[in-house]
Short mmCIF file of C-alpha atoms in Angstrom, two decimals:
data_model
loop_
_atom_site.label_atom_id
_atom_site.label_comp_id
_atom_site.label_asym_id
_atom_site.label_seq_id
_atom_site.Cartn_x
_atom_site.Cartn_y
_atom_site.Cartn_z
CA MET A 21 0.25 0.13 0.34
CA LYS A 22 1.26 3.58 -0.66
CA THR A 23 1.63 5.52 2.03
CA THR A 24 0.20 8.30 0.65
CA ASN A 25 -2.95 6.96 1.11
CA ILE A 26 -2.88 6.26 4.72
CA GLU A 27 -5.14 6.91 7.52
CA PHE A 28 -4.48 8.92 10.97
CA GLY A 29 -6.28 7.99 14.11
CA LEU A 30 -6.68 8.53 17.70
CA ASP A 31 -6.19 6.22 20.19
CA THR A 32 -7.23 6.76 23.81
CA PHE A 33 -8.30 4.29 27.41
CA GLY A 34 -9.84 6.33 28.66
CA ASP A 35 -7.56 7.21 31.04
CA VAL A 36 -8.96 8.80 34.40
CA THR A 37 -7.70 12.93 34.21
CA LEU A 38 -7.13 15.12 36.91
CA ASP A 39 -9.50 18.36 37.33
CA ASN A 40 -8.28 22.21 37.96
CA ALA A 41 -7.57 21.11 40.80
CA ASP A 42 -5.83 18.43 40.70
CA GLN A 43 -8.03 15.82 41.77
CA PRO A 44 -9.37 12.85 39.81
CA GLU A 45 -12.21 12.79 37.12
CA HIS A 46 -14.76 10.89 38.63
CA HIS A 47 -15.11 7.88 35.93
CA ALA A 48 -18.49 9.79 34.23
CA HIS A 49 -16.82 12.93 33.48
CA VAL A 50 -13.91 11.35 31.62
CA ILE A 51 -16.38 9.15 29.30
CA ARG A 52 -17.92 12.91 29.04
CA ASN A 53 -14.60 14.59 28.25
CA LEU A 54 -13.82 11.51 25.73
CA VAL A 55 -17.26 11.84 23.66
CA GLU A 56 -15.99 15.68 23.52
CA GLU A 57 -12.78 14.66 21.94
CA ALA A 58 -14.19 12.60 19.08
CA VAL A 59 -16.46 14.87 18.33
CA LEU A 60 -12.92 17.50 17.66
CA ALA A 61 -11.55 14.29 15.80
CA ASP A 62 -14.43 13.65 13.83
CA GLN A 63 -14.34 18.00 12.91
CA LEU A 64 -10.95 17.84 12.00
CA GLY A 65 -10.87 15.49 9.99
CA ILE A 66 -9.36 12.31 12.02
CA ASP A 67 -9.65 8.95 10.22
CA PHE A 68 -10.52 6.90 13.06
CA PHE A 69 -11.42 7.24 17.11
CA GLY A 70 -10.47 3.93 18.55
CA ILE A 71 -11.26 2.90 22.63
CA GLY A 72 -9.74 1.02 24.44
CA GLU A 73 -11.55 -1.45 26.89
CA HIS A 74 -9.98 -1.36 30.29
CA HIS A 75 -11.55 -3.03 34.39
CA ARG A 76 -9.56 -1.49 36.22
CA GLU A 77 -10.17 1.98 38.64
CA ASP A 78 -7.83 3.97 36.27
CA PHE A 79 -9.40 3.30 33.34
CA ALA A 80 -13.06 4.53 32.72
CA VAL A 81 -14.31 2.69 29.67
CA SER A 82 -15.27 -0.91 30.41
CA ALA A 83 -17.37 -1.28 27.92
CA PRO A 84 -16.14 0.99 24.41
CA GLU A 85 -19.39 -0.22 22.17
CA ILE A 86 -21.69 2.13 24.29
CA VAL A 87 -18.95 5.17 24.23
CA LEU A 88 -18.27 4.49 20.50
CA ALA A 89 -22.65 4.37 19.42
CA ALA A 90 -22.97 7.60 21.60
CA ILE A 91 -20.05 9.07 19.94
CA ALA A 92 -21.68 7.75 16.86
CA GLY A 93 -24.89 10.42 17.24
CA VAL A 94 -22.63 13.45 17.61
CA THR A 95 -20.37 13.14 14.60
CA SER A 96 -20.92 12.10 11.14
CA ARG A 97 -18.11 10.42 9.45
CA ILE A 98 -14.63 9.26 11.67
CA LYS A 99 -14.56 5.60 11.99
CA LEU A 100 -15.04 4.53 15.63
CA GLY A 101 -13.42 0.95 16.42
CA SER A 102 -11.77 -0.50 19.93
CA ALA A 103 -8.52 -0.19 21.00
CA VAL A 104 -8.42 -3.17 21.75
CA THR A 105 -11.09 -5.52 23.04
CA VAL A 106 -10.04 -8.39 24.81
CA LEU A 107 -11.87 -10.86 22.90
CA SER A 108 -10.38 -14.08 24.97
CA SER A 109 -12.93 -12.65 28.48
CA ASP A 110 -15.73 -11.87 25.92
CA ASP A 111 -17.76 -13.94 23.71
CA PRO A 112 -17.68 -14.17 20.44
CA ILE A 113 -20.75 -14.20 19.39
CA ARG A 114 -21.74 -11.18 21.60
CA VAL A 115 -18.68 -8.88 20.29
CA PHE A 116 -19.70 -9.39 17.43
CA GLN A 117 -23.68 -8.43 17.68
CA ARG A 118 -22.14 -5.02 19.85
CA PHE A 119 -20.16 -4.26 16.42
CA SER A 120 -22.68 -5.43 14.19
CA THR A 121 -25.00 -2.68 16.32
CA LEU A 122 -22.49 -0.31 16.04
CA ASP A 123 -21.98 -0.21 12.84
CA ALA A 124 -25.38 0.06 11.98
CA VAL A 125 -26.24 2.91 14.23
CA SER A 126 -22.90 4.78 12.62
CA ASN A 127 -24.23 4.57 9.21
CA GLY A 128 -21.33 1.68 8.33
CA ARG A 129 -18.35 3.03 10.71
CA ALA A 130 -17.50 0.17 13.10
CA GLU A 131 -14.46 -1.41 13.35
CA ALA A 132 -13.29 -4.13 16.18
CA ILE A 133 -9.36 -4.44 16.86
CA LEU A 134 -9.46 -8.08 18.41
CA GLY A 135 -6.35 -8.74 20.97
CA ARG A 136 -5.75 -9.71 23.56
CA GLY A 137 -4.88 -6.93 26.02
CA SER A 138 -1.54 -5.70 28.16
CA PHE A 139 -4.03 -6.64 31.43
CA THR A 140 -5.52 -9.65 32.56
CA GLU A 141 -8.09 -7.95 35.16
CA SER A 142 -10.40 -8.81 32.60
CA PHE A 143 -9.81 -12.24 32.91
CA PRO A 144 -11.11 -13.28 36.97
CA LEU A 145 -13.95 -10.87 36.74
CA PHE A 146 -15.38 -12.60 34.15
CA GLY A 147 -14.49 -16.51 35.23
CA PHE A 148 -11.17 -16.94 32.73
CA SER A 149 -8.57 -18.96 34.01
CA LEU A 150 -4.83 -17.16 32.68
CA SER A 151 -3.93 -21.00 32.35
CA ASP A 152 -6.10 -20.83 28.96
CA TYR A 153 -4.19 -17.61 27.82
CA GLU A 154 -3.81 -18.99 24.16
CA THR A 155 -6.44 -21.41 23.84
CA LEU A 156 -9.14 -18.98 24.96
CA PHE A 157 -8.06 -16.37 21.55
CA GLN A 158 -7.50 -19.07 19.49
CA GLU A 159 -10.38 -21.09 19.56
CA LYS A 160 -12.49 -17.46 20.13
CA LEU A 161 -10.31 -15.62 17.32
CA ASP A 162 -11.57 -19.12 15.37
CA LEU A 163 -15.49 -18.55 16.21
CA PHE A 164 -15.57 -14.92 14.72
CA SER A 165 -14.16 -15.04 12.40
CA ASP A 166 -16.57 -17.75 10.97
CA LEU A 167 -18.87 -14.57 11.98
CA LEU A 168 -17.65 -12.28 10.05
CA GLU A 169 -18.37 -14.19 6.50
CA GLN A 170 -22.15 -13.75 7.60
CA ARG A 171 -23.37 -17.35 7.18
CA PRO A 172 -24.62 -20.13 10.09
CA VAL A 173 -22.11 -21.26 11.95
CA SER A 174 -21.17 -24.62 12.67
CA TRP A 175 -18.05 -24.49 14.93
CA SER A 176 -17.03 -26.49 18.34
CA GLY A 177 -14.51 -26.11 21.00
CA THR A 178 -13.16 -26.45 24.51
CA THR A 179 -14.02 -22.61 26.01
CA ARG A 180 -17.95 -22.59 24.56
CA PRO A 181 -20.38 -25.16 23.61
CA PRO A 182 -20.73 -26.21 20.56
CA LEU A 183 -22.83 -23.63 17.19
CA SER A 184 -24.61 -26.32 14.41
CA GLU A 185 -25.69 -24.49 10.79
CA GLN A 186 -26.61 -20.90 14.62
CA SER A 187 -27.36 -17.92 12.93
CA VAL A 188 -25.92 -14.78 14.43
CA PHE A 189 -27.99 -11.44 13.52
CA PRO A 190 -27.84 -8.30 12.90
CA HIS A 191 -26.14 -9.08 9.57
CA VAL A 192 -23.29 -5.68 9.20
CA GLU A 193 -24.53 -3.50 6.08
CA THR A 194 -21.96 -3.51 3.93
CA GLY A 195 -20.92 -7.60 4.15
CA ARG A 196 -18.30 -7.70 6.47
CA LEU A 197 -17.17 -6.31 9.96
CA LYS A 198 -13.65 -4.78 9.16
CA THR A 199 -12.10 -6.19 11.70
CA TRP A 200 -7.37 -5.89 12.59
CA ILE A 201 -5.94 -8.11 15.07
CA GLY A 202 -3.88 -5.85 17.15
CA VAL A 203 -0.66 -7.40 18.31
CA GLY A 204 2.60 -6.67 20.51
CA GLY A 205 5.77 -7.92 17.88
CA SER A 206 5.75 -12.41 17.86
CA PRO A 207 6.64 -14.18 14.44
CA ASN A 208 3.06 -16.35 15.60
CA SER A 209 0.94 -13.27 15.98
CA MET A 210 1.55 -12.31 12.52
CA ILE A 211 1.25 -16.01 10.99
CA ARG A 212 -2.15 -15.81 12.74
CA ALA A 213 -3.53 -12.85 11.20
CA ALA A 214 -2.32 -13.47 7.38
CA GLN A 215 -3.83 -17.05 8.27
CA TYR A 216 -7.32 -15.58 9.06
CA ARG A 217 -7.18 -13.12 6.01
CA LEU A 218 -7.22 -10.30 8.84
CA PRO A 219 -5.33 -6.49 8.87
CA LEU A 220 -2.83 -6.21 11.09
CA MET A 221 -2.50 -3.74 14.01
CA LEU A 222 0.71 -3.41 15.36
CA ALA A 223 1.19 -2.15 19.58
CA ILE A 224 4.31 -0.56 18.85
CA ILE A 225 4.70 1.29 22.61
CA GLY A 226 8.96 1.16 23.47
CA GLY A 227 11.91 1.22 21.39
CA SER A 228 12.58 1.60 17.96
CA PRO A 229 10.33 1.53 15.46
CA TYR A 230 12.18 0.31 12.81
CA ARG A 231 12.35 -2.88 14.76
CA PHE A 232 8.70 -4.41 13.55
CA LYS A 233 9.95 -4.28 10.00
CA PRO A 234 10.97 -7.84 9.86
CA TYR A 235 7.57 -8.89 11.33
CA VAL A 236 5.70 -6.10 8.95
CA ASP A 237 7.52 -7.94 6.26
CA LEU A 238 6.58 -12.13 7.70
CA TYR A 239 3.11 -10.20 7.77
CA HIS A 240 3.16 -10.03 4.03
CA GLU A 241 4.81 -13.06 2.94
CA ALA A 242 2.21 -15.10 4.90
CA THR A 243 -0.40 -13.64 2.70
CA ARG A 244 1.37 -14.12 -0.21
CA LYS A 245 2.28 -17.68 0.24
CA LEU A 246 -1.68 -18.29 1.15
CA ALA A 247 -2.54 -16.40 -2.48
CA PHE A 248 -4.35 -13.71 -0.27
CA GLU A 249 -5.10 -9.66 -2.04
CA PRO A 250 -2.48 -8.44 0.46
CA LEU A 251 -3.46 -6.31 3.40
CA PRO A 252 -3.26 -3.35 5.37
CA VAL A 253 -0.72 -3.01 8.66
CA GLY A 254 -1.54 -0.28 11.46
CA ILE A 255 0.51 1.47 13.85
CA HIS A 256 -0.63 2.25 17.41
CA SER A 257 2.22 3.97 19.37
CA PRO A 258 1.71 6.83 22.43
CA GLY A 259 2.69 10.66 21.87
CA TYR A 260 1.55 14.02 22.98
CA ILE A 261 1.50 17.32 20.87
CA ALA A 262 1.93 21.60 22.02
CA ASP A 263 3.55 24.51 20.78
CA SER A 264 7.27 23.69 20.36
CA ASP A 265 9.22 20.56 22.56
CA GLU A 266 9.76 22.41 25.46
CA GLN A 267 6.63 22.69 26.37
CA ALA A 268 5.53 18.64 24.90
CA ARG A 269 7.76 17.32 27.18
CA ASP A 270 7.49 19.30 30.27
CA GLU A 271 3.19 19.00 30.04
CA PHE A 272 3.21 15.39 29.41
CA TRP A 273 6.32 13.85 31.82
CA PRO A 274 4.72 13.96 34.85
CA HIS A 275 1.07 12.57 33.98
CA TYR A 276 2.80 9.90 31.67
CA ARG A 277 5.34 8.95 34.63
CA ALA A 278 2.83 8.55 37.06
CA MET A 279 1.50 6.38 35.06
CA ARG A 280 4.16 4.45 33.38
CA ASP A 281 5.16 3.85 37.60
CA ARG A 282 2.38 2.89 38.83
CA ILE A 283 1.47 0.08 35.55
CA GLY A 284 5.62 -0.83 36.71
CA LYS A 285 5.04 -1.26 40.33
CA GLU A 286 2.68 -4.15 39.23
CA ARG A 287 4.21 -5.56 36.90
CA GLY A 288 8.01 -5.58 37.94
CA TRP A 289 9.66 -2.61 36.21
CA GLY A 290 11.59 -0.21 38.55
CA PRO A 291 10.71 3.77 37.83
CA ILE A 292 11.19 5.29 34.65
CA THR A 293 14.03 8.14 34.78
CA MET A 294 13.80 11.40 32.59
CA ASP A 295 17.09 10.30 30.44
CA GLU A 296 14.81 7.05 29.29
CA TYR A 297 11.93 9.07 28.60
CA VAL A 298 14.01 11.73 26.68
CA ALA A 299 15.98 8.94 24.56
CA GLU A 300 12.21 7.17 24.16
CA ILE A 301 11.13 10.66 22.52
CA GLU A 302 14.53 10.91 20.53
CA HIS A 303 14.69 7.62 19.67
CA GLY A 304 11.85 5.24 20.35
CA SER A 305 8.54 5.49 19.80
CA LEU A 306 7.12 8.34 21.98
CA TYR A 307 5.70 11.38 19.50
CA VAL A 308 6.32 14.20 21.96
CA GLY A 309 6.86 17.64 20.78
CA SER A 310 5.54 20.38 18.41
CA PRO A 311 4.13 19.63 15.03
CA GLU A 312 6.80 20.29 13.15
CA THR A 313 9.04 17.49 15.53
CA VAL A 314 6.37 14.69 15.57
CA ALA A 315 5.97 14.79 11.78
CA ALA A 316 9.11 15.00 10.52
CA LYS A 317 9.67 11.58 13.25
CA LEU A 318 7.10 10.07 12.30
CA ALA A 319 6.67 10.17 7.92
CA PRO A 320 9.92 7.88 7.83
CA VAL A 321 9.08 5.22 10.17
CA LEU A 322 5.06 5.18 8.61
CA HIS A 323 7.34 5.04 5.25
CA ALA A 324 10.08 1.84 5.51
CA LEU A 325 7.16 0.53 7.66
CA GLY A 326 4.68 0.85 4.83
CA ALA A 327 1.87 2.06 7.25
CA GLY A 328 -1.94 2.00 6.41
CA ARG A 329 -3.47 3.49 9.44
CA PHE A 330 -1.24 5.13 12.38
CA GLN A 331 -3.00 5.41 15.30
CA LEU A 332 -1.78 8.12 18.17
CA LYS A 333 -2.43 7.13 21.75
CA TYR A 334 -3.16 10.47 22.82
CA SER A 335 -3.96 10.12 26.55
CA ALA A 336 -1.58 9.50 29.02
CA GLY A 337 -2.67 8.89 32.67
CA THR A 338 -3.84 11.76 34.45
CA LEU A 339 -3.06 13.84 31.57
CA PRO A 340 -6.01 16.58 31.63
CA HIS A 341 -8.53 17.11 28.93
CA LYS A 342 -7.87 20.41 28.22
CA TYR A 343 -3.97 19.27 27.60
CA LEU A 344 -6.06 16.37 25.32
CA MET A 345 -8.22 18.60 23.15
CA GLN A 346 -4.95 20.62 22.56
CA SER A 347 -2.91 17.85 21.88
CA ILE A 348 -5.89 16.32 19.35
CA ARG A 349 -5.92 19.96 17.36
CA LEU A 350 -2.32 20.44 16.47
CA TYR A 351 -2.23 16.48 15.60
CA GLY A 352 -5.56 17.47 13.03
CA GLU A 353 -4.40 20.88 11.99
CA GLU A 354 -0.61 19.99 11.74
CA VAL A 355 0.69 17.04 12.33
CA ILE A 356 -1.03 14.48 9.55
CA PRO A 357 -1.03 17.62 7.01
CA ALA A 358 2.72 17.55 7.45
CA VAL A 359 3.31 13.85 7.45
CA LYS A 360 0.98 13.05 4.29
CA ALA A 361 2.76 16.41 2.35
CA GLN A 362 6.37 13.87 3.15
CA LEU A 363 5.30 11.20 2.72
CA ALA A 364 4.19 12.16 -1.16
CA GLY A 365 7.70 13.44 -1.16
CA LYS A 366 9.05 10.54 -0.62
CA GLU A 367 7.10 8.31 -2.95
CA ALA A 368 8.02 11.05 -5.60
CA ALA A 369 11.39 10.65 -5.18
#
């Protein structure tokens, strides 16, 4: 795919932000602010808005499809999807029904991004064992893939009762629900996505993004060997945009650090240092800076990986709503046009 045709999106996990008194917002307020952020993205002509699923206190959204449906009612063109749907701890039939319903109310704008998720709270919450981690995702993806064909489904496995010529409704009006597989990066994940004939969304959240080029090549080679049409590859990475590099780094740092250290403590990581933060901005997968700096860093990454979509994870821990709105506006008004211009120049060269 030519990178001049790339789509640009935004992702959020509904992080619980701080209010004007530096106190955590109520979950309900965070969700209403999130809808306002999506409306701005739609007005700016941004292509996609994705909402993640979490089941813990520091994130407000546990039912993304409901929030997306609310957004559908106050927007007109932006595509709406998950970032990601934790398929392993959900029922594939209900997931399909929720997204096919979202597709109906949004006039064909729904997309699902299916993944395992980087948090595991949903497993005990819904009665699943982490010892079944691989089996749950494989079997449920297998069933969901069958549902995409919108024919009566016969299926059997170990994770739910079998189905025999079962029809599932509502059908998607356009014929097939746009569905991606979200992955963190492993050869098996690339091959699985190709086998299911699903586009690939890479969560590149740390380290050099260029290290994912062999994975992208493997994915495209697998689709060729399976005689499938070329499928798009998307990239999800975090970032924040302000008027200057210094402003962006200063505003983003305390909220990013708090989020990173809170999650890191749960996973046995040490506290992040300022040097690590700066290194990730300058050489890694954190797109923080002025519009000019972010565009100059992003364009060669998208060109090198042949990306069909880029989704900026614009929320970061407690970073307040007013800063998120600023970042979205600069992304839509300045970063995206600059990246498109740079990619057009590379294609023409």
